[in-house]
GROMACS .gro file of N, CA, C and O in nm:
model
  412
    1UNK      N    1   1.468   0.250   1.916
    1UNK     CA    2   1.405   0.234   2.046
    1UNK      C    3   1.257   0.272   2.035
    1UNK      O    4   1.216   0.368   1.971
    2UNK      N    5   1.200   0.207   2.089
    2UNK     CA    6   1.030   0.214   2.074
    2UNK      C    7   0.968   0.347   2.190
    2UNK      O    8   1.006   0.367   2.306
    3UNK      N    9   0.897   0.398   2.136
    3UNK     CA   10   0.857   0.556   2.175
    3UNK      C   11   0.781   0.534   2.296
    3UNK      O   12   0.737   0.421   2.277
    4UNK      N   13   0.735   0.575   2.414
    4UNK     CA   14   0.684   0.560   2.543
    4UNK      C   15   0.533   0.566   2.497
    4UNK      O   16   0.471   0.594   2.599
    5UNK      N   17   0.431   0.550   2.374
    5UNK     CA   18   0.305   0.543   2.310
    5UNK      C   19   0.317   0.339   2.338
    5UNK      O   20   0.275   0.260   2.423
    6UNK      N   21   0.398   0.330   2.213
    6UNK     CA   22   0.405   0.248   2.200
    6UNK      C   23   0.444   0.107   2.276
    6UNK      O   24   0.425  -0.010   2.243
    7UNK      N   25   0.511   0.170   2.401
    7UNK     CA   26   0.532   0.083   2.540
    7UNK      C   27   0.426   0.077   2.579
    7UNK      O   28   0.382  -0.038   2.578
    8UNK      N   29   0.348   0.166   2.624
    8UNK     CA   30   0.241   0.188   2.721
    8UNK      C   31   0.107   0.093   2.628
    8UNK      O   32   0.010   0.034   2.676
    9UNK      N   33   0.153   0.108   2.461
    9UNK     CA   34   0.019  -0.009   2.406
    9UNK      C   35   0.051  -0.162   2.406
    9UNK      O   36  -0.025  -0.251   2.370
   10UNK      N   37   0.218  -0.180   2.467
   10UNK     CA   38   0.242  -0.303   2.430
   10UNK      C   39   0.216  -0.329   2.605
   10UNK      O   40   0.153  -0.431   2.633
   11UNK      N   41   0.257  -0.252   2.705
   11UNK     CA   42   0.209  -0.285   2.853
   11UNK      C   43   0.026  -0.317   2.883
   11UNK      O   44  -0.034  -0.400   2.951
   12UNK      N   45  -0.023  -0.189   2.782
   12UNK     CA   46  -0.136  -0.251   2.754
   12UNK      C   47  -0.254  -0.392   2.754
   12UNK      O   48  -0.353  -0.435   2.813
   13UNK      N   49  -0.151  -0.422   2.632
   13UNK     CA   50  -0.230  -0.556   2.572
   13UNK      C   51  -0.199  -0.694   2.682
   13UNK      O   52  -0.269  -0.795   2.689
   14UNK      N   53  -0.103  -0.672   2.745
   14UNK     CA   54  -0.006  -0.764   2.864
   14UNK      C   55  -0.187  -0.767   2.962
   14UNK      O   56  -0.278  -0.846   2.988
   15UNK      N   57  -0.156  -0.651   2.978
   15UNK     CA   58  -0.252  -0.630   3.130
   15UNK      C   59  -0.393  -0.654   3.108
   15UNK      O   60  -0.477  -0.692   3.188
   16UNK      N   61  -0.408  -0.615   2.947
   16UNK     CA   62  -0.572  -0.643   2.989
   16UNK      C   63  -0.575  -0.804   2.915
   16UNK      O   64  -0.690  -0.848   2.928
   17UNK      N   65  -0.513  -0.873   2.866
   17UNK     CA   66  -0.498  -1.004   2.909
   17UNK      C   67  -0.509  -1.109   3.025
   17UNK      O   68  -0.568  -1.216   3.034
   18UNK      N   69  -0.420  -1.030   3.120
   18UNK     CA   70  -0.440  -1.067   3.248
   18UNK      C   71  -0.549  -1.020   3.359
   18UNK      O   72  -0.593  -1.078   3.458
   19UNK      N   73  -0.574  -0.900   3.306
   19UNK     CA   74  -0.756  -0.910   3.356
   19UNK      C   75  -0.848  -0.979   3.295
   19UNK      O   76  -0.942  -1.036   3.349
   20UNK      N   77  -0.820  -0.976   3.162
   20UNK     CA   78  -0.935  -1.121   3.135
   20UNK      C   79  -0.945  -1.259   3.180
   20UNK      O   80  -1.041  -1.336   3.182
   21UNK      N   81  -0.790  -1.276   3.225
   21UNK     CA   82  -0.784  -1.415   3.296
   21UNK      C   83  -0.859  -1.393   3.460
   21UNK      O   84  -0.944  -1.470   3.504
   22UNK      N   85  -0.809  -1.276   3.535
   22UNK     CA   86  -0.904  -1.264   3.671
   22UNK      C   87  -1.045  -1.226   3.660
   22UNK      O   88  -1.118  -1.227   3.759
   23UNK      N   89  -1.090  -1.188   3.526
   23UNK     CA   90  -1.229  -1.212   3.520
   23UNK      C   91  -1.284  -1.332   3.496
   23UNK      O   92  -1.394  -1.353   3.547
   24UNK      N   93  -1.235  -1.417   3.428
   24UNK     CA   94  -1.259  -1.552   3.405
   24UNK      C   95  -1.279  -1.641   3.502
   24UNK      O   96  -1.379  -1.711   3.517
   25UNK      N   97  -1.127  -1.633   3.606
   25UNK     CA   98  -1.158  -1.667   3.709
   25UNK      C   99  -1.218  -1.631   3.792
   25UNK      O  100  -1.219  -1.718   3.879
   26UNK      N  101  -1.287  -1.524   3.827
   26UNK     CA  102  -1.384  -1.435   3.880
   26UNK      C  103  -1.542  -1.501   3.880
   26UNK      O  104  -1.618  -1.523   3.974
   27UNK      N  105  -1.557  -1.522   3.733
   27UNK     CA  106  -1.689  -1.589   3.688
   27UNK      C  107  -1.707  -1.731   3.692
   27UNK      O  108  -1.808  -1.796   3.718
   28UNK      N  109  -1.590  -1.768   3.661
   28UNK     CA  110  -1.588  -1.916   3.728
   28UNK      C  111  -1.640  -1.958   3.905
   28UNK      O  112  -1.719  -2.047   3.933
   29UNK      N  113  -1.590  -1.894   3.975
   29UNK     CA  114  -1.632  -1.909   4.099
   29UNK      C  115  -1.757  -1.809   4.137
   29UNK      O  116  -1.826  -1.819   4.238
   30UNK      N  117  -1.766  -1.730   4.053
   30UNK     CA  118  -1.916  -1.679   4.101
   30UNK      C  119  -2.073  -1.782   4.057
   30UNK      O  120  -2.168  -1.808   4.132
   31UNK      N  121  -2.049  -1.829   3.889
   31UNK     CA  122  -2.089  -1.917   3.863
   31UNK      C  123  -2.082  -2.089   3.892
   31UNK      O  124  -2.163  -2.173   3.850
   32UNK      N  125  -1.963  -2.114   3.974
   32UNK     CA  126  -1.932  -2.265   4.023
   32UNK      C  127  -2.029  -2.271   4.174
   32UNK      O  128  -2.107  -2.197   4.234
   33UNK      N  129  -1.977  -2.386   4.188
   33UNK     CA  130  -2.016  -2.404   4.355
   33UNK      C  131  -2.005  -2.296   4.455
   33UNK      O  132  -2.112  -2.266   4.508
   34UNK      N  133  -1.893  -2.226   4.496
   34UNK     CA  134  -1.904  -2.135   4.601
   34UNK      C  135  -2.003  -2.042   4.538
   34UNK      O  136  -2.112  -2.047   4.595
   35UNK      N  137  -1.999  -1.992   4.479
   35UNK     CA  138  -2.130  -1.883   4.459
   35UNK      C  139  -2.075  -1.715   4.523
   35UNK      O  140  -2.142  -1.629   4.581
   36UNK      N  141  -1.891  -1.716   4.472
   36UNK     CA  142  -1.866  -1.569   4.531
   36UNK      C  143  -1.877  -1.470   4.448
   36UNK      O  144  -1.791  -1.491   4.363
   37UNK      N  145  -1.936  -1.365   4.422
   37UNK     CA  146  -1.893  -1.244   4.352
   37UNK      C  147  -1.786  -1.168   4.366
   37UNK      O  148  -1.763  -1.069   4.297
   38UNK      N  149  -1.714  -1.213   4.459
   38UNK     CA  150  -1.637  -1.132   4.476
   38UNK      C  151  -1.500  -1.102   4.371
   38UNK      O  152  -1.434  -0.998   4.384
   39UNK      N  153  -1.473  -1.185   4.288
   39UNK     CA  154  -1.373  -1.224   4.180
   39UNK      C  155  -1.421  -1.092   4.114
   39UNK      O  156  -1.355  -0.987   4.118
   40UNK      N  157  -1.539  -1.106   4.055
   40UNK     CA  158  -1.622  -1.030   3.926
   40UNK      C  159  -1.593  -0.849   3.983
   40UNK      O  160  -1.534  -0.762   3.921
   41UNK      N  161  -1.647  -0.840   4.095
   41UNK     CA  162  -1.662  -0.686   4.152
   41UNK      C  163  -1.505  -0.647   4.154
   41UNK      O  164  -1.472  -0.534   4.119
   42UNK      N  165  -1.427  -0.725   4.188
   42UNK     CA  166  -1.257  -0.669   4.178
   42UNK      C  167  -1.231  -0.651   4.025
   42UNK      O  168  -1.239  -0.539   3.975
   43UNK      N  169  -1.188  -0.803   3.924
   43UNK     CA  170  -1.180  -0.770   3.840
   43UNK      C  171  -1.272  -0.706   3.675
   43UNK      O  172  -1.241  -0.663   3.564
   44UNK      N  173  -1.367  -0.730   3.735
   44UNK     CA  174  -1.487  -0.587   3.637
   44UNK      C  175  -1.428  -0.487   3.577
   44UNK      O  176  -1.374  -0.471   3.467
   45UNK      N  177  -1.458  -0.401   3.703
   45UNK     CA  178  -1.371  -0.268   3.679
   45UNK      C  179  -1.273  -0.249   3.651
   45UNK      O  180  -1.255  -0.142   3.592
   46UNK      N  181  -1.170  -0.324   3.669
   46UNK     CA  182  -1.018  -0.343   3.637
   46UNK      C  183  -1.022  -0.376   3.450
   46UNK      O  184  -0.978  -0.320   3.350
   47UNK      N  185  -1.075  -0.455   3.469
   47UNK     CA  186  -1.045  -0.518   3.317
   47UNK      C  187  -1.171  -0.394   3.232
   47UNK      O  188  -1.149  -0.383   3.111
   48UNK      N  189  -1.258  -0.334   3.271
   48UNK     CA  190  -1.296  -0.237   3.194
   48UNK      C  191  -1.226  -0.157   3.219
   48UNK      O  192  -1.200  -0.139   3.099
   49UNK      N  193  -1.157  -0.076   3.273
   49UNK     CA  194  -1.087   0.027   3.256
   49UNK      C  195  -0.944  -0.010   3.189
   49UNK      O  196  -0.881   0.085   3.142
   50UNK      N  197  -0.901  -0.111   3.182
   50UNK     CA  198  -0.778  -0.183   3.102
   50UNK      C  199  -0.816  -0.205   2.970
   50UNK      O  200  -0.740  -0.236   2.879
   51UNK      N  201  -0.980  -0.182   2.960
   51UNK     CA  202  -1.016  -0.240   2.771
   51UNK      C  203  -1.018  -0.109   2.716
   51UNK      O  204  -0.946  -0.079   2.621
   52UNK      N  205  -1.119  -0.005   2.785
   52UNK     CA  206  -1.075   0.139   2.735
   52UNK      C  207  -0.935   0.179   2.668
   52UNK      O  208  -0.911   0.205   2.551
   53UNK      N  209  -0.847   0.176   2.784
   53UNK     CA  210  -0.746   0.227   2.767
   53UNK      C  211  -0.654   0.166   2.661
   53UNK      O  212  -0.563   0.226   2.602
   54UNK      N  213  -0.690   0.042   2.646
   54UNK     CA  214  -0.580  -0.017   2.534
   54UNK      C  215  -0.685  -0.002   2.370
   54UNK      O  216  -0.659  -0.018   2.251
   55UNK      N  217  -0.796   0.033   2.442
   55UNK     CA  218  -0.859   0.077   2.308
   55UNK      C  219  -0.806   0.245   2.233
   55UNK      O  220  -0.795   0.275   2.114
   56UNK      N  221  -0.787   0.313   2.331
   56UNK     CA  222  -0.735   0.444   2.315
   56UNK      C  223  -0.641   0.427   2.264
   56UNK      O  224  -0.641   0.470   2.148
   57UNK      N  225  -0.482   0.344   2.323
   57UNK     CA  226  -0.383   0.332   2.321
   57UNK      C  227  -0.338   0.274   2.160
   57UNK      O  228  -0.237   0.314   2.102
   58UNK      N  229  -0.419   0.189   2.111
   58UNK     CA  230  -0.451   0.128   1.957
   58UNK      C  231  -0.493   0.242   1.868
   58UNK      O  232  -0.472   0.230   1.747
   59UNK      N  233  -0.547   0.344   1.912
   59UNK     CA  234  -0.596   0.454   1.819
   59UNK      C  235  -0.457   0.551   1.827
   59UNK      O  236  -0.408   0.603   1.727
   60UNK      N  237  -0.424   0.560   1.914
   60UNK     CA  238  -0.252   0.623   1.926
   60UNK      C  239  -0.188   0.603   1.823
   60UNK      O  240  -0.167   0.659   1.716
   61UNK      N  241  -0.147   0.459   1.904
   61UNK     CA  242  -0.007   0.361   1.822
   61UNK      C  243  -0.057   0.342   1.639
   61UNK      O  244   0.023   0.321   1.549
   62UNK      N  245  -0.174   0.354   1.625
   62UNK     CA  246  -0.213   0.341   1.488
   62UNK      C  247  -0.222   0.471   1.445
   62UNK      O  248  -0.264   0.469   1.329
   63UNK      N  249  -0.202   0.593   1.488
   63UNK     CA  250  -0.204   0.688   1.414
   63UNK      C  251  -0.033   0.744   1.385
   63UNK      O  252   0.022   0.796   1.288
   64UNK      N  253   0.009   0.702   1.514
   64UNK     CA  254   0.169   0.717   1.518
   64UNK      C  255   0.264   0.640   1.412
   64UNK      O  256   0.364   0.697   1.368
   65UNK      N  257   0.226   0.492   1.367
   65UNK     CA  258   0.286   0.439   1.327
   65UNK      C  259   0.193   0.413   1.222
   65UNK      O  260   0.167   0.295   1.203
   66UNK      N  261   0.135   0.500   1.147
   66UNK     CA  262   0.034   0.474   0.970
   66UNK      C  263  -0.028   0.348   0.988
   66UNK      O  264  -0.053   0.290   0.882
   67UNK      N  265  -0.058   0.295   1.082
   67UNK     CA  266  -0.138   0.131   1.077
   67UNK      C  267  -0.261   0.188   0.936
   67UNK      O  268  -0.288   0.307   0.926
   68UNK      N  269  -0.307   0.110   0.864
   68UNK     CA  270  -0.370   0.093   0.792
   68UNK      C  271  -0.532   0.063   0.858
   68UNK      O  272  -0.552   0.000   0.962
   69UNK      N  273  -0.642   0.127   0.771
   69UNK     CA  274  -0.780   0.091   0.852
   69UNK      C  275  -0.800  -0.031   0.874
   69UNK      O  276  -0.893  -0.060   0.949
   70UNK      N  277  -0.744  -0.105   0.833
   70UNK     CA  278  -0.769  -0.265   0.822
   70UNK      C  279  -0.713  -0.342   1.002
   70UNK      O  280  -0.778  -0.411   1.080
   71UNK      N  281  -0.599  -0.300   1.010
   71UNK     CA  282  -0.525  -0.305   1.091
   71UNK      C  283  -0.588  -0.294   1.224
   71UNK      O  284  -0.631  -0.364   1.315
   72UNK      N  285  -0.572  -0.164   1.187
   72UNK     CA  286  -0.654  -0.068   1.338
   72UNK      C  287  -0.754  -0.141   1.376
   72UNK      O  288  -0.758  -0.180   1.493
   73UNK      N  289  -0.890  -0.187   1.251
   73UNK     CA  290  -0.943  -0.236   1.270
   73UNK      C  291  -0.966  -0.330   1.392
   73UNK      O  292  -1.019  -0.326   1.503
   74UNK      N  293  -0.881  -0.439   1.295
   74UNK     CA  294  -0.851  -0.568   1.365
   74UNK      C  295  -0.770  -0.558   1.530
   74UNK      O  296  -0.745  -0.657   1.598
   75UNK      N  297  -0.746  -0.446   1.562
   75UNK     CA  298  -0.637  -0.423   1.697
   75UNK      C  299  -0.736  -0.401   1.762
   75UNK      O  300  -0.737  -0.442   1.878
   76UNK      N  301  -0.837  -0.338   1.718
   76UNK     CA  302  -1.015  -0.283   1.815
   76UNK      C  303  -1.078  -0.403   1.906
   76UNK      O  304  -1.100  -0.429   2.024
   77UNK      N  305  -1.097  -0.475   1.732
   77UNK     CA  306  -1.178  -0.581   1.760
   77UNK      C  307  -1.095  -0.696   1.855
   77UNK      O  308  -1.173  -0.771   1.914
   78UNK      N  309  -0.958  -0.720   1.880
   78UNK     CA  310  -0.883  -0.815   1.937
   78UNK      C  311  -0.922  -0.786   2.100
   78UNK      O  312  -0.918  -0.875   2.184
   79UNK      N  313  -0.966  -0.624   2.135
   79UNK     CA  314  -0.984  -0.633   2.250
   79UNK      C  315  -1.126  -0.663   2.303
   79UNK      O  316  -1.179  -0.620   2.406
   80UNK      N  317  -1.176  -0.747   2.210
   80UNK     CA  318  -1.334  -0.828   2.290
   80UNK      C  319  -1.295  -0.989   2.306
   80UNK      O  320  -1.331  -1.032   2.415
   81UNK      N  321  -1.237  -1.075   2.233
   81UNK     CA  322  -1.228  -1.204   2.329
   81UNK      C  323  -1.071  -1.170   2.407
   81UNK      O  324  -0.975  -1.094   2.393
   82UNK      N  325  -1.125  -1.305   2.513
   82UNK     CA  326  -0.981  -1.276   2.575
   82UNK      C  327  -0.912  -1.352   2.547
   82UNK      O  328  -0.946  -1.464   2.509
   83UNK      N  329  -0.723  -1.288   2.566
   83UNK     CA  330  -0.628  -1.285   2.517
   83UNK      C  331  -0.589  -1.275   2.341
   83UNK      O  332  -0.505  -1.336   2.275
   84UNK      N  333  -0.646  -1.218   2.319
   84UNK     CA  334  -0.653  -1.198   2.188
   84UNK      C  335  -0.552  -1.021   2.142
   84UNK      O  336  -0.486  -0.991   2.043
   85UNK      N  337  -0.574  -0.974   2.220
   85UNK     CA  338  -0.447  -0.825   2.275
   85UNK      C  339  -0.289  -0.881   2.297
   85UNK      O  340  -0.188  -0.812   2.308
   86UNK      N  341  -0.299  -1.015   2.300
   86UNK     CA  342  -0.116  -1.043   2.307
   86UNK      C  343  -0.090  -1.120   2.178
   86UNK      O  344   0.023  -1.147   2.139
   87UNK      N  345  -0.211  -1.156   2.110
   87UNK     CA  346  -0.179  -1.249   1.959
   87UNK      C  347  -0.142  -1.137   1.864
   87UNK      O  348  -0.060  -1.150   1.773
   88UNK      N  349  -0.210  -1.022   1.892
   88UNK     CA  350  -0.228  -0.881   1.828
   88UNK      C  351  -0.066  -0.810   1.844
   88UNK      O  352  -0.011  -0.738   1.761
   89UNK      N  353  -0.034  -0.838   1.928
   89UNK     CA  354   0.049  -0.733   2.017
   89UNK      C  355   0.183  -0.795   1.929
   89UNK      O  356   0.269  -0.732   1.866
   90UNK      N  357   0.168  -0.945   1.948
   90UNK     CA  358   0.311  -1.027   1.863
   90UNK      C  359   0.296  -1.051   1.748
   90UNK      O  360   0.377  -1.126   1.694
   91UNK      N  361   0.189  -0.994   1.673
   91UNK     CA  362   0.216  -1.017   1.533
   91UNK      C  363   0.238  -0.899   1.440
   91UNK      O  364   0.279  -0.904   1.324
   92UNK      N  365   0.192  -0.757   1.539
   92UNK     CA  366   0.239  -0.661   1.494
   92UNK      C  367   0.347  -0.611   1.511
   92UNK      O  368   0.380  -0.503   1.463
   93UNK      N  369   0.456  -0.718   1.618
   93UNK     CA  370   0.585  -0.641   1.674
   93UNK      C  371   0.667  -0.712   1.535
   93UNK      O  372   0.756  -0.653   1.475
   94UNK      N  373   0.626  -0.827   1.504
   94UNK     CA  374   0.743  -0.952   1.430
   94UNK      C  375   0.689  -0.875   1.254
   94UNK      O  376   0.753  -0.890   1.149
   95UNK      N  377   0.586  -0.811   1.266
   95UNK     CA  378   0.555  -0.725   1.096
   95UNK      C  379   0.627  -0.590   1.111
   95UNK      O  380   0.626  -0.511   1.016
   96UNK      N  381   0.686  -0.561   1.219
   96UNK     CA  382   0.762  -0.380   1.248
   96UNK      C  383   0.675  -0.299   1.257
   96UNK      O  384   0.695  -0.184   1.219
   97UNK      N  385   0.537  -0.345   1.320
   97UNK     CA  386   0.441  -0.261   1.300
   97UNK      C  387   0.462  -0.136   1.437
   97UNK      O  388   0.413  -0.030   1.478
   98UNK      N  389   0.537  -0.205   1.457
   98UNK     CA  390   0.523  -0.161   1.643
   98UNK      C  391   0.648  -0.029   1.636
   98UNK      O  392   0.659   0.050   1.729
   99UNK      N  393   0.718  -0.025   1.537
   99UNK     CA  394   0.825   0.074   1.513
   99UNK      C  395   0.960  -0.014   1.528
   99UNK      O  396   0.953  -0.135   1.551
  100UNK      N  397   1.100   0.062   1.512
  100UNK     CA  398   1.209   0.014   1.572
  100UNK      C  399   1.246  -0.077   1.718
  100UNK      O  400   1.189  -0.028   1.816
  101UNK      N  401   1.306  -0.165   1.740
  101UNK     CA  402   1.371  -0.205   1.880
  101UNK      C  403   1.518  -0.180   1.872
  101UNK      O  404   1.560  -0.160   1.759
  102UNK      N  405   1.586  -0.178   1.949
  102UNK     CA  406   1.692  -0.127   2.003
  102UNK      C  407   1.733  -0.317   1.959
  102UNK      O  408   1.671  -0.423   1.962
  103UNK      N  409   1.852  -0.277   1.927
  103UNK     CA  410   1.951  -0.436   1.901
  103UNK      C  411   2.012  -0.455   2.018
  103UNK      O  412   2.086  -0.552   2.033
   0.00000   0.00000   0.00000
């Protein structure tokens, strides 16, 4: 069974995915025709405080589970384009990087 670190980095990578998509769409309509900011000022802050934390959460799960510098590396850097935290997230679960799952 996977340790409550390692939930919270795989709930992580979920969420700040999906703030990158409401920032996207955020900037899309601030930059399109309507001309709202209002997308950006909601999800901003949201999705920065969701990149922190899954940045923390990667320094965790990589110290918990021996990730290699290489690794870690690459789990850092996944959280600057978006959705790139769920390509990360499923290729370290299908390598056992992520620890045990329950059968």
């Amino acid at each position: 069974m996977r340790d409550r670190v390692t939930r919270l980095f795989v709930g992580a990578a979920i969420a700040e995915a999906c703030s990158w998509l409401g920032l996207l769409i955020g900037m899309v309509i601030k930059y399109g025709p309507p001309g709202n900011e209002l997308g950006v000022k909601i999800f901003g802050p949201i999705h920065g405080a969701l990149f922190v934390g899954y940045l923390l959460l990667v320094l965790l799960v990589a110290r918990r589970h021996r990730w290699s510098l290489l690794a870690t590396g690459v789990a850092l850097a996944c959280a600057v384009p978006p959705f790139a935290t769920l390509v990360y997230e499923r290729w370290a679960y299908r390598r056992g990087m992520l620890g045990a799952t329950e059968a």
